[in-house]
Coordinates of C-alpha atoms and ligand atoms in Angstrom, one line a residue:
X1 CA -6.1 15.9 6.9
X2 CA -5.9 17.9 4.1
X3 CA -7.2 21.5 3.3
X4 CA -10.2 21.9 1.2
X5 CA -11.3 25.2 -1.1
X6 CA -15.0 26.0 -1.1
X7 CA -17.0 28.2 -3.4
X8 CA -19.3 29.8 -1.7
X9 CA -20.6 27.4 1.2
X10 CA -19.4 24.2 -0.7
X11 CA -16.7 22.6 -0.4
X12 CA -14.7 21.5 -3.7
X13 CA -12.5 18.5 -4.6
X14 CA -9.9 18.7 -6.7
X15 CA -11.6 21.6 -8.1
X16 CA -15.0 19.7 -8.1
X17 CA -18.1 20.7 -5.8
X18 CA -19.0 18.2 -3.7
X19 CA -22.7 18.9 -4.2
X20 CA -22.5 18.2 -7.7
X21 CA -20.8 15.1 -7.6
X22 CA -23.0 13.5 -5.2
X23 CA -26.0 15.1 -7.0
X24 CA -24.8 13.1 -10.5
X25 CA -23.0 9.7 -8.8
X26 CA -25.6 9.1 -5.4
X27 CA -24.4 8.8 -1.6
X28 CA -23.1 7.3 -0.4
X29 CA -20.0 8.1 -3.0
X30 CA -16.1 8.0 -1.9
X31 CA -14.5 10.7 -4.3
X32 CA -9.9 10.5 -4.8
X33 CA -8.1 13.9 -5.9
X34 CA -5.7 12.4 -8.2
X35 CA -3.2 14.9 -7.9
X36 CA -3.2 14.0 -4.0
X37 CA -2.4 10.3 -4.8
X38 CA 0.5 11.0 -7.3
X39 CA 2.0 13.9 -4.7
X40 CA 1.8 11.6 -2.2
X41 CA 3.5 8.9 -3.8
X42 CA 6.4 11.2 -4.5
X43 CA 7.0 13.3 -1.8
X44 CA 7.8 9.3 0.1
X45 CA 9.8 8.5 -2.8
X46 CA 11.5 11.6 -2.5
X47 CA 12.1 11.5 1.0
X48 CA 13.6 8.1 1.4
X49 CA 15.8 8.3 -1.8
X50 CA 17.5 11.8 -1.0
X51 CA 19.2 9.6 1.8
X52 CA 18.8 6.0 0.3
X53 CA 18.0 3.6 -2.5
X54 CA 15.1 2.7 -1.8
X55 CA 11.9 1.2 -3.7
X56 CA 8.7 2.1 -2.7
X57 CA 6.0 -1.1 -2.2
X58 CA 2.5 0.5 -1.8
X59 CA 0.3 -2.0 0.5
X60 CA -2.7 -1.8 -1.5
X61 CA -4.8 -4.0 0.9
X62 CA -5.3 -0.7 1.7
X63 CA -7.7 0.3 -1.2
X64 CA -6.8 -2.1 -4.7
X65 CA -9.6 0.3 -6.8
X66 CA -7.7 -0.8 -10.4
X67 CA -7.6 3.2 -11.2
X68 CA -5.8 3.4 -7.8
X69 CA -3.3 0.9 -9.2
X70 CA -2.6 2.0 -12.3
X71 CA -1.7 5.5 -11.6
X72 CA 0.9 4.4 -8.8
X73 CA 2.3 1.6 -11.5
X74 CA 2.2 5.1 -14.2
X75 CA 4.8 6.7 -11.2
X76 CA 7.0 3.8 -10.9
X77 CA 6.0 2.2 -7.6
X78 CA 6.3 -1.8 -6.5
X79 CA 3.5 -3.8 -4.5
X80 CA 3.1 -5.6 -1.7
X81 CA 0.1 -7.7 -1.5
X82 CA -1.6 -10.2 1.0
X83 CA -3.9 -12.4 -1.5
X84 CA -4.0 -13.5 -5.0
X85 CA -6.4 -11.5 -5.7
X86 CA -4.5 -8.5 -4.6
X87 CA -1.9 -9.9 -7.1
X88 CA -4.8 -10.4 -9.7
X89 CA -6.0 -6.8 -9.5
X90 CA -2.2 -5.8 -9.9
X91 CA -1.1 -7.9 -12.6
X92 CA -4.7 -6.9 -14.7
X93 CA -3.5 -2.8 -13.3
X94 CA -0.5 -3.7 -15.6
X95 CA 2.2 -4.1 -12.5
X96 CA 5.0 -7.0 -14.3
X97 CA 5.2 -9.6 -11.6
X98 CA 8.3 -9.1 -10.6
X99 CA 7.3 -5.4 -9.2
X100 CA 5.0 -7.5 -6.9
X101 CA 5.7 -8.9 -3.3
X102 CA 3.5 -11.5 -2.1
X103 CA 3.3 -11.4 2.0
X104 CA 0.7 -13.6 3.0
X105 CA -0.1 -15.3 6.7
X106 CA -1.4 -19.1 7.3
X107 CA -1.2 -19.4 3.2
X108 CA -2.9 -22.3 1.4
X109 CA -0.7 -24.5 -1.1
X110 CA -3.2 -23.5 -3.7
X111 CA -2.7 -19.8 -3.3
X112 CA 1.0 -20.6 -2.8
X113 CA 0.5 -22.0 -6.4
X114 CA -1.1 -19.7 -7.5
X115 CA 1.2 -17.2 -6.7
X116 CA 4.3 -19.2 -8.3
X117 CA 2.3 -19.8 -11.5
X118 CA 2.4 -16.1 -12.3
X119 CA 5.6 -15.5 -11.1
X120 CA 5.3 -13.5 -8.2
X121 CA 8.2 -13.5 -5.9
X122 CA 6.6 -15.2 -1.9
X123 CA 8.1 -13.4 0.9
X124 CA 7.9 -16.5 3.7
X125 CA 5.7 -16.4 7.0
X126 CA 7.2 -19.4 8.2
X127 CA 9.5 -22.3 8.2
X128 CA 6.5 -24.5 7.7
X129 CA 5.6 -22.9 4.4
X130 CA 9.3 -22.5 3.1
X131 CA 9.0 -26.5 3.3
X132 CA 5.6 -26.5 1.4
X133 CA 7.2 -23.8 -1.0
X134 CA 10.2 -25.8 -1.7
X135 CA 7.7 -28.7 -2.8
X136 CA 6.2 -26.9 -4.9
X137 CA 9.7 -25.0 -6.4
X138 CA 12.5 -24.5 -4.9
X139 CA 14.1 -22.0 -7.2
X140 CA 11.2 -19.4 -6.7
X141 CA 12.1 -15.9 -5.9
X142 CA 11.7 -15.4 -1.9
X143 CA 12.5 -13.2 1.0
X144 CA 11.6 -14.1 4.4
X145 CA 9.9 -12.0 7.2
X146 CA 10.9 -12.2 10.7
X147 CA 9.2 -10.8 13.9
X148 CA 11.1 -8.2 14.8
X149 CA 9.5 -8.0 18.2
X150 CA 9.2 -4.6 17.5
X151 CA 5.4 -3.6 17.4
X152 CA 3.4 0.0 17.1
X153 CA 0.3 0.8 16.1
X154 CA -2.7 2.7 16.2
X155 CA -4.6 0.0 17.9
X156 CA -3.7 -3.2 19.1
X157 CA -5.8 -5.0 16.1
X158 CA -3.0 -3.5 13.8
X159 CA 0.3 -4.4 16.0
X160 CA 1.7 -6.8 14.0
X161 CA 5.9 -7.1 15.2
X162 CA 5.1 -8.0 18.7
X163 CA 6.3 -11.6 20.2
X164 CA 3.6 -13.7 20.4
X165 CA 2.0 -12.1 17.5
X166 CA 0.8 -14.3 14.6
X167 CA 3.5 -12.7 11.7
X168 CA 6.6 -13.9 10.7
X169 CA 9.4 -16.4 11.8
X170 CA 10.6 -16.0 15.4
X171 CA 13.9 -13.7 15.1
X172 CA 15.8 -16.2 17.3
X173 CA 15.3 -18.5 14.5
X174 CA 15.7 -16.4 11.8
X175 CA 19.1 -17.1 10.3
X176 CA 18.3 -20.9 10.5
X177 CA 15.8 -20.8 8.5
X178 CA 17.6 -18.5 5.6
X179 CA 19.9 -21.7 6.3
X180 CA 17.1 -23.7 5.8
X181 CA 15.9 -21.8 2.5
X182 CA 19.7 -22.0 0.7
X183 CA 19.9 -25.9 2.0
X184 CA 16.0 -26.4 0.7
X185 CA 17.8 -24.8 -3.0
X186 CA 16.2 -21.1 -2.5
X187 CA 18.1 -18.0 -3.5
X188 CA 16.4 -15.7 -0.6
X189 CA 16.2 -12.4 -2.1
X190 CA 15.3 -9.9 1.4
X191 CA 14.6 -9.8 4.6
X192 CA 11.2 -8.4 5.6
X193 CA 9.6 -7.4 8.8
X194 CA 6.3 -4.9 9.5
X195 CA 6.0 -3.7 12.7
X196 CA 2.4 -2.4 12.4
X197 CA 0.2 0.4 11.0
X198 CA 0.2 3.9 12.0
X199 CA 3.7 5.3 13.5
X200 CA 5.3 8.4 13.1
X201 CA 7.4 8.0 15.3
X202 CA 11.3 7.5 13.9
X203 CA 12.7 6.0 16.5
X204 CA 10.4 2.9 15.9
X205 CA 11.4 2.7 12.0
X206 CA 14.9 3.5 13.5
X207 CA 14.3 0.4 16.1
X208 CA 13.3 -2.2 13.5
X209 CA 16.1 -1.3 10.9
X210 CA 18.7 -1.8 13.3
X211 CA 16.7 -5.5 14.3
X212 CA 17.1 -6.2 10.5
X213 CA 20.6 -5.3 9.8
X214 CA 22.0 -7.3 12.4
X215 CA 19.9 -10.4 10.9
X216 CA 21.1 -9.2 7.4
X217 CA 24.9 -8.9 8.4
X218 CA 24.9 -12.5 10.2
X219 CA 23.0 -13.9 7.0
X220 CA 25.7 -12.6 5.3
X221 CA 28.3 -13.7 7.4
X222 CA 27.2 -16.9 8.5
X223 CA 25.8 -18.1 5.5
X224 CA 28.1 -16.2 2.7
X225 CA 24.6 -15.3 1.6
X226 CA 24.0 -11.4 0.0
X227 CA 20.5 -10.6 0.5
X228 CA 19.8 -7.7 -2.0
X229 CA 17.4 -5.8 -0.3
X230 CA 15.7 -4.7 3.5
X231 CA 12.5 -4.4 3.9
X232 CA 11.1 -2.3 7.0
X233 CA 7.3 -2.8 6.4
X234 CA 4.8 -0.2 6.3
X235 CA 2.9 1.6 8.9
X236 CA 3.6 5.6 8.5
X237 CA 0.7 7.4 9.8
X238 CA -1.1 10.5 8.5
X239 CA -2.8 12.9 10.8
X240 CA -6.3 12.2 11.5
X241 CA -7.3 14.9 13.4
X242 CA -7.2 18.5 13.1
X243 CA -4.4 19.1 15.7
X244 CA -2.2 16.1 14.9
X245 CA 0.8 16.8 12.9
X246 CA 2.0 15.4 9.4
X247 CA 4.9 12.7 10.1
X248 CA 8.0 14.0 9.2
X249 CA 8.8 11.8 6.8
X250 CA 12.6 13.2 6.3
X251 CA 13.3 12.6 9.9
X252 CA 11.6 9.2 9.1
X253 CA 14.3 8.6 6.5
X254 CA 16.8 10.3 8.0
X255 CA 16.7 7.2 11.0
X256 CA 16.4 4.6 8.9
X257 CA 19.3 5.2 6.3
X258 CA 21.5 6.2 10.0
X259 CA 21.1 2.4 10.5
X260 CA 21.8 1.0 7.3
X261 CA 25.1 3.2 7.1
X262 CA 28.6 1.2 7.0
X263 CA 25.9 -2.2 6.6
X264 CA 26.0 -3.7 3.3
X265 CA 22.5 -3.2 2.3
X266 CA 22.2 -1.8 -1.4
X267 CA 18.1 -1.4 -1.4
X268 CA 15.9 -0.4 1.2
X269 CA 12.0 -1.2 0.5
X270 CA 9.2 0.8 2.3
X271 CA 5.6 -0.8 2.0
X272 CA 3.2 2.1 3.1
X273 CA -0.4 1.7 2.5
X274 CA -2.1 4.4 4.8
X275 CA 0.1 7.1 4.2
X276 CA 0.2 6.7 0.0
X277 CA -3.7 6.4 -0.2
X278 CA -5.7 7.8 3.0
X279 CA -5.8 11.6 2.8
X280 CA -6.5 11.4 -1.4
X281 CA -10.2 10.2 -0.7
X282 CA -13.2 11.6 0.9
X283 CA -16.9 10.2 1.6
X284 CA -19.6 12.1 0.8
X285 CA -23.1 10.8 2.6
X286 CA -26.4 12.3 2.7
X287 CA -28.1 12.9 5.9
X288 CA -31.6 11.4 6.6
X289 CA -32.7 12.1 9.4
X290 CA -31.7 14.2 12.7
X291 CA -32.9 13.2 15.9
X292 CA -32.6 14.2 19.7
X293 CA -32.8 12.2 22.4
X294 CA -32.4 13.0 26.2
X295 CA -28.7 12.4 25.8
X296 CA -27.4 13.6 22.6
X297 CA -28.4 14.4 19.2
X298 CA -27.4 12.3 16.2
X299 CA -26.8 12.8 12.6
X300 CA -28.1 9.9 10.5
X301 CA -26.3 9.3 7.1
X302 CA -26.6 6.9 4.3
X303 CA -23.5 5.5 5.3
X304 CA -22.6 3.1 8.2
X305 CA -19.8 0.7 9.4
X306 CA -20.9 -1.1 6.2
X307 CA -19.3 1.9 4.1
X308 CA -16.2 2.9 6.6
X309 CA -15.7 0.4 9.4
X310 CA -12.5 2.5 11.1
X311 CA -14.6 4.2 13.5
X312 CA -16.7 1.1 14.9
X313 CA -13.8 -1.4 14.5
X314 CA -10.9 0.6 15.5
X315 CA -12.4 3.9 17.4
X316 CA -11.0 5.6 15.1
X317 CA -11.0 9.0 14.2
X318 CA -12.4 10.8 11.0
X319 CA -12.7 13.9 10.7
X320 CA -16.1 15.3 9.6
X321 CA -17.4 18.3 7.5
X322 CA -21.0 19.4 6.3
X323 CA -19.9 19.7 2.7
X324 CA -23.0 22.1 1.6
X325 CA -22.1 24.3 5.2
X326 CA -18.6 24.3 4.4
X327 CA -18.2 27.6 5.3
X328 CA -20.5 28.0 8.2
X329 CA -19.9 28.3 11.9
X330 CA -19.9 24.6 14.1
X331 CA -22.6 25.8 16.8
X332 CA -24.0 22.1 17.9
X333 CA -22.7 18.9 19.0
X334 CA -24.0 15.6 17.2
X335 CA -23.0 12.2 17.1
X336 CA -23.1 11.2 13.2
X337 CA -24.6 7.3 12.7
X338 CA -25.5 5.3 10.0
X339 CA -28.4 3.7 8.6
X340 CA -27.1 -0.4 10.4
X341 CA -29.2 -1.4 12.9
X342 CA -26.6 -1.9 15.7
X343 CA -26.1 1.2 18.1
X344 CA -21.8 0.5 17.4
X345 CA -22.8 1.7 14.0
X346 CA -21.3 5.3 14.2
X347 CA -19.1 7.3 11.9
X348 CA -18.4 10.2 14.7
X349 CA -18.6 11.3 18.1
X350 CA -19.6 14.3 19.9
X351 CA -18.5 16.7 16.4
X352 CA -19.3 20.2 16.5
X353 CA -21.0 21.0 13.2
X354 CA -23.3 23.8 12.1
X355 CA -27.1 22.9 12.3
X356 CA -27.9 20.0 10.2
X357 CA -30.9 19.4 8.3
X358 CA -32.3 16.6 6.5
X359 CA -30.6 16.6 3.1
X360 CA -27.5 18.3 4.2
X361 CA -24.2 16.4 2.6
X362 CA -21.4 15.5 4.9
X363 CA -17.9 14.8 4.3
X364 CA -16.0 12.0 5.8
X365 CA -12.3 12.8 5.7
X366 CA -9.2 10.3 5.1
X367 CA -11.3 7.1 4.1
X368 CA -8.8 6.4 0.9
X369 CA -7.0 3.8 3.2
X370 CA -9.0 1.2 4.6
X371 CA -12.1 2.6 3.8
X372 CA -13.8 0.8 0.6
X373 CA -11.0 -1.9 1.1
X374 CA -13.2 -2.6 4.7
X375 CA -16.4 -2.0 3.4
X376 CA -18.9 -4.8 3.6
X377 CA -22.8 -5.8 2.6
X378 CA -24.1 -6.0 5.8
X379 CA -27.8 -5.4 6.3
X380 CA -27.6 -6.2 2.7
X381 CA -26.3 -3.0 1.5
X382 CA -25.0 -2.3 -1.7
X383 CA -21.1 -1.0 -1.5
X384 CA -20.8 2.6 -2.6
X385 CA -19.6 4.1 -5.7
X386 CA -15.7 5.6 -6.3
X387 CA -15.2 8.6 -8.1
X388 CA -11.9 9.8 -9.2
X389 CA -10.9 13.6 -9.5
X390 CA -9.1 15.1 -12.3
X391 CA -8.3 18.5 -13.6
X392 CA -11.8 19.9 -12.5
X393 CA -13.9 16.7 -13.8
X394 CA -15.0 14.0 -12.0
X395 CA -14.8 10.4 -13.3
X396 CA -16.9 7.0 -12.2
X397 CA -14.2 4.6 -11.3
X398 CA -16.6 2.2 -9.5
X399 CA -20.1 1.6 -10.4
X400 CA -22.2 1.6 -7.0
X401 CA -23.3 -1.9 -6.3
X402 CA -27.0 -2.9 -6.9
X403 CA -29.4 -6.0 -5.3
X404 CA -28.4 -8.0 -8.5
X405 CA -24.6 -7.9 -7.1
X406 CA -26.0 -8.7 -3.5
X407 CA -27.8 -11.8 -4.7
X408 CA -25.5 -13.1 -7.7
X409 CA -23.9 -16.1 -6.0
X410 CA -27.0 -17.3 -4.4
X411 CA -28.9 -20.6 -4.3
X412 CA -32.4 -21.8 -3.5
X413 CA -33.0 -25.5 -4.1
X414 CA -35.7 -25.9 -6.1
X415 CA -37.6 -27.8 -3.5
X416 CA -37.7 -24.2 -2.0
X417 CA -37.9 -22.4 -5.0
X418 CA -41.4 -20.5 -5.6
Ligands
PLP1 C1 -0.7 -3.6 6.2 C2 0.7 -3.8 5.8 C3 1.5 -2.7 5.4 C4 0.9 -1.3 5.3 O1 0.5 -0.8 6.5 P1 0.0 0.8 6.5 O2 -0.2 1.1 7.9 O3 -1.1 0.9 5.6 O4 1.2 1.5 6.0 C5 2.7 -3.0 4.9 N1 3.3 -4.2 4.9 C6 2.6 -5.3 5.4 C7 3.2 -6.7 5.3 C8 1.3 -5.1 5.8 O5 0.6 -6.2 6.2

């Protein structure tokens, strides 16, 4: 969570009140402080390279808005992406393909095409797709990701290093299939393994280090093969509530480069998403109605699990603000839903907030992650509008969606048709 400034009772982003900018862009409106996104980005970068070479890959299935992108490719950091169009969106944000890791699960043979015609280096699921790589070529750039079968998370939807769990090639076969990979005419490049999203603990970045340098060391001397870099994944948390703590990112580091010393590992990669993008970005939604029941009294917004789905998918927490009350006491306690008609829709429980009234504005915090990236059309709901931050002036980065976007790809047979 990050601090905010008010003037007056309103709370200010980046300088910017909040009132204003939802007063010219609409609600619901997701607003990034750019100067959040570029500290961010450093102070990781920082962190892991005071103790170790080490490039930093930002997972941007996390939020791939094309401004996003092209400030993190202005301050020098690599990719890792899921889809081709992840990999689209990067290449058009001006990243060169070779800055670019491709990790995708259960991936087609056109995508895996796809993803060779422009160059992009394929870091391998499984032994089944090395073999549909190879057919396709065998001298593409590739790493491999094993399953560490070492797993954290937030949530078990977003445990990914487990055994059993769908990532990866088993790590008791590891090694045979980088044997598989040289005798198949690769040049494996890394070794790759995520162990979910949402640890701060060091221990676990510690754990799944020490699970990949063992792998790397055989590789090396089994094979005679020199991987060039290590890859431990993603997953650093950021604090989502007011009494959590930042993850100490140099402790973090500090772990991770223990394990690699005396290995022969030249390049460590990180590939955070959360942490690089969550705190810069805040949702601003209007309220429309209050209500009390019996039970408990609710907030309604303008935004639902169609705008941020964290809270209805995952329970998660987001913190929650009235951005025109900023400064105001918190004397009631409100559920805050949406407009979706399903009683899951809900942004936050049991939040003390001063009195809301209809046409209040309230801030959602730490949506820059995962939020827009999640968002859907359900009820048949336009997707919100971005707005980026800078010195004092807010800038449209993404147009809010209208009911020509929500109809665009449909059909009616004319045999239908009025
Ligand atoms: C999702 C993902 C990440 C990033 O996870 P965060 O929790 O956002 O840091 C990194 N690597 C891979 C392969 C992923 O799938």
């Amino acid at each position: 969570m990050r601090e905010f400034q008010r003037r007056k009772d309103t709370m200010l982003i980046g300088g910017v009140s909040a009132t204003k900018i939802a007063a010219r862009f609409g609600t619901p409106v997701m607003v990034t402080d750019e100067d959040a996104l570029r500290e961010n980005y450093r102070a990781l970068h920082r962190a892991f390279n005071a103790v170790f070479p080490t490039r930093v890959h930002y997972a941007c299935k996390a939020n791939t808005n094309l401004s996003i992108l092209r400030i993190l490719e202005q301050e020098g950091s690599c990719i890792d992406a899921v889809s081709i169009g992840e990999v689209d969106s990067c290449l058009r944000a001006g990243f060169s393909p070779d800055r670019i890791l491709y990790t995708g699960v259960g991936v087609s043979e056109e995508e895996m095409r796809q993803v060779v015609e422009r160059k992009v280096p394929i870091n391998v699921d499984s032994i089944g797709q090395l073999r549909r790589l190879a057919a396709i070529d065998s001298h593409h750039p590739i790493a491999l990701r094993v399953n560490p079968d070492v797993g954290a998370g937030h949530s078990q939807k977003v445990v990914t290093g487990t055994k059993g769990a769908k990532f990866g090639i088993p790590k008791e076969e590891i090694v045979q299939a980088f044997a598989e990979a040289l005798r198949l005419g690769f040049s494996p490049k890394g070794l790759h393994a995520h162990t979910g999203s949402g640890g701060s603990d060091p221990t676990v970045f510690g754990r799944v280090t020490e699970v990949l340098v063992d792998i790397f060391e055989r590789v090396r001397s089994e094979l005679g093969l020199d991987l060039e870099f290590l890859d431990i994944g993603g997953g650093i948390s950021i604090p989502y509530r007011p009494e959590e703590l930042r993850p100490d990112l140099d402790a973090i580091a500090a772990e991770v480069a223990g394990k690699l010393k005396g290995s022969s590992v030249r390049t460590l990669v990180v590939e955070p998403g959360r942490y690089i993008v969550a705190d810069t970005t805040v949702l601003l939604t209007r309220v429309n109605d209050v209500k009390s029941t019996p039970v408990k009294d609710y907030v309604l917004v303008d935004a639902g699990f169609n705008t941020l789905i964290r809270p209805a998918f995952y329970d998660a927490y987001h913190h929650v603000a009235v951005a025109n009350k900023f400064g105001q006491q918190a004397q009631l306690k409100y559920d805050v839903a949406g407009p979706l008609c399903e009683s899951g829709d809900y942004l936050a429980k049991e939040r003390y907030l001063p009195k809301v009234e209809v046409g209040d504005l309230l801030c959602v915090y730490d949506v820059g992650a995962y939020g827009f990236s999640m968002s859907s059309n359900y009820n048949t709901r336009p997707r919100c509008a971005e707005v980026l931050v800078w010195e004092g002036k807010p800038f449209l980065i993404r147009e809010r969606e209208g009911l020509k976007d929500l109809l665009r790809h449909q059909k009616v047979p004319p045999r239908l048709s009025q």
